[in-house]
Amino acid sequence: SKVTEGQQVVVKWRGKPLFVRYRTAKEIADAKDVDVKTLRDPQTDAERVKPGKEQYLILVGVCTHLGCVPNFGTGDYGGWFCPCHGSAYDTSGRIRQGPAPENMAIPEYEFVSDKSLRIG
């Protein structure tokens, strides 16, 4: 319940940062508008969110290259950017450029109410 539209909270989970982002309509549209065939690690946006809760994106906030913590809003694709080695992720946490081999991980999670979720 702490996160509002266009914001992200970071919590620690299993010793790693976990990004909980409440995406804007534009972020969702941008994520859906990607041709999945062009992606290094092809996944649709729908595969990365829960049905009916597509505004919430839950990610393990670790770059899949060497484990750095990417920053939101500084890359070329509207999502996260790892300044250490240049990996850029889109608004669905999918790798778009740089050395990272995979999309940012999506942990197991479920919504237990409209205002809370359970990770793991």
mmCIF file with all atom_site columns, C-alpha atoms in Angstrom:
data_model
loop_
_atom_site.group_PDB
_atom_site.id
_atom_site.type_symbol
_atom_site.label_atom_id
_atom_site.label_alt_id
_atom_site.label_comp_id
_atom_site.label_asym_id
_atom_site.label_entity_id
_atom_site.label_seq_id
_atom_site.pdbx_PDB_ins_code
_atom_site.Cartn_x
_atom_site.Cartn_y
_atom_site.Cartn_z
_atom_site.occupancy
_atom_site.B_iso_or_equiv
_atom_site.pdbx_formal_charge
_atom_site.auth_seq_id
_atom_site.auth_comp_id
_atom_site.auth_asym_id
_atom_site.auth_atom_id
_atom_site.pdbx_PDB_model_num
ATOM 1   C CA . SER A 1 1   ? 0.000  0.000   0.000   1.00 0.00 ? 1   SER A CA 1
ATOM 2   C CA . LYS A 1 2   ? 3.058  2.287   0.185   1.00 0.00 ? 2   LYS A CA 1
ATOM 3   C CA . VAL A 1 3   ? 3.534  2.653   -3.551  1.00 0.00 ? 3   VAL A CA 1
ATOM 4   C CA . THR A 1 4   ? 1.430  4.951   -5.724  1.00 0.00 ? 4   THR A CA 1
ATOM 5   C CA . GLU A 1 5   ? 1.170  5.224   -9.503  1.00 0.00 ? 5   GLU A CA 1
ATOM 6   C CA . GLY A 1 6   ? 4.514  6.076   -11.088 1.00 0.00 ? 6   GLY A CA 1
ATOM 7   C CA . GLN A 1 7   ? 6.464  5.179   -7.958  1.00 0.00 ? 7   GLN A CA 1
ATOM 8   C CA . GLN A 1 8   ? 8.620  2.297   -6.857  1.00 0.00 ? 8   GLN A CA 1
ATOM 9   C CA . VAL A 1 9   ? 9.510  0.993   -3.428  1.00 0.00 ? 9   VAL A CA 1
ATOM 10  C CA . VAL A 1 10  ? 12.589 -1.054  -2.716  1.00 0.00 ? 10  VAL A CA 1
ATOM 11  C CA . VAL A 1 11  ? 12.522 -3.676  0.018   1.00 0.00 ? 11  VAL A CA 1
ATOM 12  C CA . LYS A 1 12  ? 15.123 -6.212  1.010   1.00 0.00 ? 12  LYS A CA 1
ATOM 13  C CA . TRP A 1 13  ? 14.245 -9.841  0.242   1.00 0.00 ? 13  TRP A CA 1
ATOM 14  C CA . ARG A 1 14  ? 16.626 -12.768 0.705   1.00 0.00 ? 14  ARG A CA 1
ATOM 15  C CA . GLY A 1 15  ? 19.474 -10.276 0.995   1.00 0.00 ? 15  GLY A CA 1
ATOM 16  C CA . LYS A 1 16  ? 18.665 -8.624  -2.342  1.00 0.00 ? 16  LYS A CA 1
ATOM 17  C CA . PRO A 1 17  ? 16.727 -5.517  -3.311  1.00 0.00 ? 17  PRO A CA 1
ATOM 18  C CA . LEU A 1 18  ? 13.208 -6.148  -4.514  1.00 0.00 ? 18  LEU A CA 1
ATOM 19  C CA . PHE A 1 19  ? 11.601 -3.506  -6.731  1.00 0.00 ? 19  PHE A CA 1
ATOM 20  C CA . VAL A 1 20  ? 7.835  -3.054  -6.410  1.00 0.00 ? 20  VAL A CA 1
ATOM 21  C CA . ARG A 1 21  ? 6.805  -0.653  -9.149  1.00 0.00 ? 21  ARG A CA 1
ATOM 22  C CA . TYR A 1 22  ? 3.323  0.737   -9.728  1.00 0.00 ? 22  TYR A CA 1
ATOM 23  C CA . ARG A 1 23  ? 3.574  1.387   -13.451 1.00 0.00 ? 23  ARG A CA 1
ATOM 24  C CA . THR A 1 24  ? 1.844  4.205   -15.267 1.00 0.00 ? 24  THR A CA 1
ATOM 25  C CA . ALA A 1 25  ? -0.439 3.571   -18.230 1.00 0.00 ? 25  ALA A CA 1
ATOM 26  C CA . LYS A 1 26  ? 2.368  4.766   -20.520 1.00 0.00 ? 26  LYS A CA 1
ATOM 27  C CA . GLU A 1 27  ? 4.889  2.348   -18.972 1.00 0.00 ? 27  GLU A CA 1
ATOM 28  C CA . ILE A 1 28  ? 2.459  -0.519  -19.478 1.00 0.00 ? 28  ILE A CA 1
ATOM 29  C CA . ALA A 1 29  ? 1.703  0.526   -23.070 1.00 0.00 ? 29  ALA A CA 1
ATOM 30  C CA . ASP A 1 30  ? 5.428  0.856   -23.838 1.00 0.00 ? 30  ASP A CA 1
ATOM 31  C CA . ALA A 1 31  ? 6.064  -2.627  -22.421 1.00 0.00 ? 31  ALA A CA 1
ATOM 32  C CA . LYS A 1 32  ? 3.244  -4.181  -24.446 1.00 0.00 ? 32  LYS A CA 1
ATOM 33  C CA . ASP A 1 33  ? 4.325  -2.425  -27.647 1.00 0.00 ? 33  ASP A CA 1
ATOM 34  C CA . VAL A 1 34  ? 7.666  -4.274  -27.871 1.00 0.00 ? 34  VAL A CA 1
ATOM 35  C CA . ASP A 1 35  ? 8.163  -6.867  -30.604 1.00 0.00 ? 35  ASP A CA 1
ATOM 36  C CA . VAL A 1 36  ? 9.135  -9.868  -28.472 1.00 0.00 ? 36  VAL A CA 1
ATOM 37  C CA . LYS A 1 37  ? 11.112 -11.345 -31.389 1.00 0.00 ? 37  LYS A CA 1
ATOM 38  C CA . THR A 1 38  ? 13.639 -8.514  -30.989 1.00 0.00 ? 38  THR A CA 1
ATOM 39  C CA . LEU A 1 39  ? 14.417 -9.381  -27.359 1.00 0.00 ? 39  LEU A CA 1
ATOM 40  C CA . ARG A 1 40  ? 17.497 -11.259 -26.172 1.00 0.00 ? 40  ARG A CA 1
ATOM 41  C CA . ASP A 1 41  ? 15.408 -13.007 -23.486 1.00 0.00 ? 41  ASP A CA 1
ATOM 42  C CA . PRO A 1 42  ? 11.949 -13.061 -25.130 1.00 0.00 ? 42  PRO A CA 1
ATOM 43  C CA . GLN A 1 43  ? 9.032  -12.641 -22.737 1.00 0.00 ? 43  GLN A CA 1
ATOM 44  C CA . THR A 1 44  ? 5.810  -10.733 -23.194 1.00 0.00 ? 44  THR A CA 1
ATOM 45  C CA . ASP A 1 45  ? 4.827  -8.179  -20.596 1.00 0.00 ? 45  ASP A CA 1
ATOM 46  C CA . ALA A 1 46  ? 1.839  -10.396 -19.718 1.00 0.00 ? 46  ALA A CA 1
ATOM 47  C CA . GLU A 1 47  ? 4.237  -13.202 -18.760 1.00 0.00 ? 47  GLU A CA 1
ATOM 48  C CA . ARG A 1 48  ? 5.925  -10.902 -16.226 1.00 0.00 ? 48  ARG A CA 1
ATOM 49  C CA . VAL A 1 49  ? 2.881  -9.616  -14.310 1.00 0.00 ? 49  VAL A CA 1
ATOM 50  C CA . LYS A 1 50  ? -0.240 -11.073 -12.688 1.00 0.00 ? 50  LYS A CA 1
ATOM 51  C CA . PRO A 1 51  ? -3.488 -10.956 -14.693 1.00 0.00 ? 51  PRO A CA 1
ATOM 52  C CA . GLY A 1 52  ? -5.659 -8.049  -13.612 1.00 0.00 ? 52  GLY A CA 1
ATOM 53  C CA . LYS A 1 53  ? -2.723 -6.461  -11.748 1.00 0.00 ? 53  LYS A CA 1
ATOM 54  C CA . GLU A 1 54  ? -0.558 -5.461  -14.712 1.00 0.00 ? 54  GLU A CA 1
ATOM 55  C CA . GLN A 1 55  ? 0.159  -2.084  -13.147 1.00 0.00 ? 55  GLN A CA 1
ATOM 56  C CA . TYR A 1 56  ? 2.330  -3.808  -10.524 1.00 0.00 ? 56  TYR A CA 1
ATOM 57  C CA . LEU A 1 57  ? 5.719  -5.087  -11.601 1.00 0.00 ? 57  LEU A CA 1
ATOM 58  C CA . ILE A 1 58  ? 7.686  -7.030  -8.998  1.00 0.00 ? 58  ILE A CA 1
ATOM 59  C CA . LEU A 1 59  ? 11.377 -7.593  -9.771  1.00 0.00 ? 59  LEU A CA 1
ATOM 60  C CA . VAL A 1 60  ? 14.487 -8.839  -8.049  1.00 0.00 ? 60  VAL A CA 1
ATOM 61  C CA . GLY A 1 61  ? 16.421 -5.573  -8.390  1.00 0.00 ? 61  GLY A CA 1
ATOM 62  C CA . VAL A 1 62  ? 19.693 -7.087  -9.517  1.00 0.00 ? 62  VAL A CA 1
ATOM 63  C CA . CYS A 1 63  ? 21.342 -6.772  -12.918 1.00 0.00 ? 63  CYS A CA 1
ATOM 64  C CA . THR A 1 64  ? 21.696 -10.198 -14.503 1.00 0.00 ? 64  THR A CA 1
ATOM 65  C CA . HIS A 1 65  ? 25.197 -9.378  -15.711 1.00 0.00 ? 65  HIS A CA 1
ATOM 66  C CA . LEU A 1 66  ? 27.244 -9.119  -12.509 1.00 0.00 ? 66  LEU A CA 1
ATOM 67  C CA . GLY A 1 67  ? 24.689 -8.461  -9.769  1.00 0.00 ? 67  GLY A CA 1
ATOM 68  C CA . CYS A 1 68  ? 24.782 -4.663  -9.582  1.00 0.00 ? 68  CYS A CA 1
ATOM 69  C CA . VAL A 1 69  ? 21.637 -2.712  -8.626  1.00 0.00 ? 69  VAL A CA 1
ATOM 70  C CA . PRO A 1 70  ? 20.145 -0.823  -11.601 1.00 0.00 ? 70  PRO A CA 1
ATOM 71  C CA . ASN A 1 71  ? 18.584 2.644   -11.284 1.00 0.00 ? 71  ASN A CA 1
ATOM 72  C CA . PHE A 1 72  ? 15.114 3.448   -12.557 1.00 0.00 ? 72  PHE A CA 1
ATOM 73  C CA . GLY A 1 73  ? 14.480 6.032   -15.269 1.00 0.00 ? 73  GLY A CA 1
ATOM 74  C CA . THR A 1 74  ? 18.005 6.593   -16.544 1.00 0.00 ? 74  THR A CA 1
ATOM 75  C CA . GLY A 1 75  ? 18.185 4.205   -19.493 1.00 0.00 ? 75  GLY A CA 1
ATOM 76  C CA . ASP A 1 76  ? 17.106 4.475   -23.115 1.00 0.00 ? 76  ASP A CA 1
ATOM 77  C CA . TYR A 1 77  ? 14.063 2.229   -22.666 1.00 0.00 ? 77  TYR A CA 1
ATOM 78  C CA . GLY A 1 78  ? 12.205 3.992   -19.852 1.00 0.00 ? 78  GLY A CA 1
ATOM 79  C CA . GLY A 1 79  ? 13.017 1.328   -17.284 1.00 0.00 ? 79  GLY A CA 1
ATOM 80  C CA . TRP A 1 80  ? 16.173 0.510   -15.360 1.00 0.00 ? 80  TRP A CA 1
ATOM 81  C CA . PHE A 1 81  ? 19.803 1.138   -16.204 1.00 0.00 ? 81  PHE A CA 1
ATOM 82  C CA . CYS A 1 82  ? 22.887 -0.425  -14.648 1.00 0.00 ? 82  CYS A CA 1
ATOM 83  C CA . PRO A 1 83  ? 25.572 2.278   -14.654 1.00 0.00 ? 83  PRO A CA 1
ATOM 84  C CA . CYS A 1 84  ? 28.319 -0.212  -13.816 1.00 0.00 ? 84  CYS A CA 1
ATOM 85  C CA . HIS A 1 85  ? 28.407 -1.944  -17.211 1.00 0.00 ? 85  HIS A CA 1
ATOM 86  C CA . GLY A 1 86  ? 25.643 -0.338  -19.287 1.00 0.00 ? 86  GLY A CA 1
ATOM 87  C CA . SER A 1 87  ? 22.793 -2.852  -19.245 1.00 0.00 ? 87  SER A CA 1
ATOM 88  C CA . ALA A 1 88  ? 19.424 -1.224  -19.987 1.00 0.00 ? 88  ALA A CA 1
ATOM 89  C CA . TYR A 1 89  ? 16.059 -2.753  -19.119 1.00 0.00 ? 89  TYR A CA 1
ATOM 90  C CA . ASP A 1 90  ? 12.622 -1.659  -20.311 1.00 0.00 ? 90  ASP A CA 1
ATOM 91  C CA . THR A 1 91  ? 9.456  -0.930  -18.293 1.00 0.00 ? 91  THR A CA 1
ATOM 92  C CA . SER A 1 92  ? 8.883  -4.666  -17.935 1.00 0.00 ? 92  SER A CA 1
ATOM 93  C CA . GLY A 1 93  ? 12.410 -5.358  -16.630 1.00 0.00 ? 93  GLY A CA 1
ATOM 94  C CA . ARG A 1 94  ? 13.478 -7.019  -19.898 1.00 0.00 ? 94  ARG A CA 1
ATOM 95  C CA . ILE A 1 95  ? 17.065 -6.653  -21.083 1.00 0.00 ? 95  ILE A CA 1
ATOM 96  C CA . ARG A 1 96  ? 17.302 -4.378  -24.119 1.00 0.00 ? 96  ARG A CA 1
ATOM 97  C CA . GLN A 1 97  ? 21.003 -3.482  -24.419 1.00 0.00 ? 97  GLN A CA 1
ATOM 98  C CA . GLY A 1 98  ? 24.307 -4.113  -22.731 1.00 0.00 ? 98  GLY A CA 1
ATOM 99  C CA . PRO A 1 99  ? 26.027 -7.247  -21.452 1.00 0.00 ? 99  PRO A CA 1
ATOM 100 C CA . ALA A 1 100 ? 23.252 -8.659  -19.224 1.00 0.00 ? 100 ALA A CA 1
ATOM 101 C CA . PRO A 1 101 ? 22.162 -12.040 -20.615 1.00 0.00 ? 101 PRO A CA 1
ATOM 102 C CA . GLU A 1 102 ? 18.651 -12.224 -19.137 1.00 0.00 ? 102 GLU A CA 1
ATOM 103 C CA . ASN A 1 103 ? 15.690 -10.171 -17.992 1.00 0.00 ? 103 ASN A CA 1
ATOM 104 C CA . MET A 1 104 ? 15.573 -9.127  -14.354 1.00 0.00 ? 104 MET A CA 1
ATOM 105 C CA . ALA A 1 105 ? 14.099 -11.978 -12.335 1.00 0.00 ? 105 ALA A CA 1
ATOM 106 C CA . ILE A 1 106 ? 10.470 -12.108 -11.239 1.00 0.00 ? 106 ILE A CA 1
ATOM 107 C CA . PRO A 1 107 ? 10.128 -13.723 -7.802  1.00 0.00 ? 107 PRO A CA 1
ATOM 108 C CA . GLU A 1 108 ? 7.250  -15.989 -6.820  1.00 0.00 ? 108 GLU A CA 1
ATOM 109 C CA . TYR A 1 109 ? 4.536  -13.733 -5.377  1.00 0.00 ? 109 TYR A CA 1
ATOM 110 C CA . GLU A 1 110 ? 0.819  -13.411 -4.821  1.00 0.00 ? 110 GLU A CA 1
ATOM 111 C CA . PHE A 1 111 ? -1.538 -10.611 -3.909  1.00 0.00 ? 111 PHE A CA 1
ATOM 112 C CA . VAL A 1 112 ? -3.153 -11.385 -0.563  1.00 0.00 ? 112 VAL A CA 1
ATOM 113 C CA . SER A 1 113 ? -5.356 -8.264  -0.722  1.00 0.00 ? 113 SER A CA 1
ATOM 114 C CA . ASP A 1 114 ? -5.651 -5.068  -2.737  1.00 0.00 ? 114 ASP A CA 1
ATOM 115 C CA . LYS A 1 115 ? -3.043 -3.460  -0.479  1.00 0.00 ? 115 LYS A CA 1
ATOM 116 C CA . SER A 1 116 ? -0.513 -6.217  0.197   1.00 0.00 ? 116 SER A CA 1
ATOM 117 C CA . LEU A 1 117 ? 1.382  -9.031  -1.443  1.00 0.00 ? 117 LEU A CA 1
ATOM 118 C CA . ARG A 1 118 ? 3.372  -12.035 -0.315  1.00 0.00 ? 118 ARG A CA 1
ATOM 119 C CA . ILE A 1 119 ? 6.776  -12.703 -1.817  1.00 0.00 ? 119 ILE A CA 1
ATOM 120 C CA . GLY A 1 120 ? 8.204  -16.222 -1.960  1.00 0.00 ? 120 GLY A CA 1
#
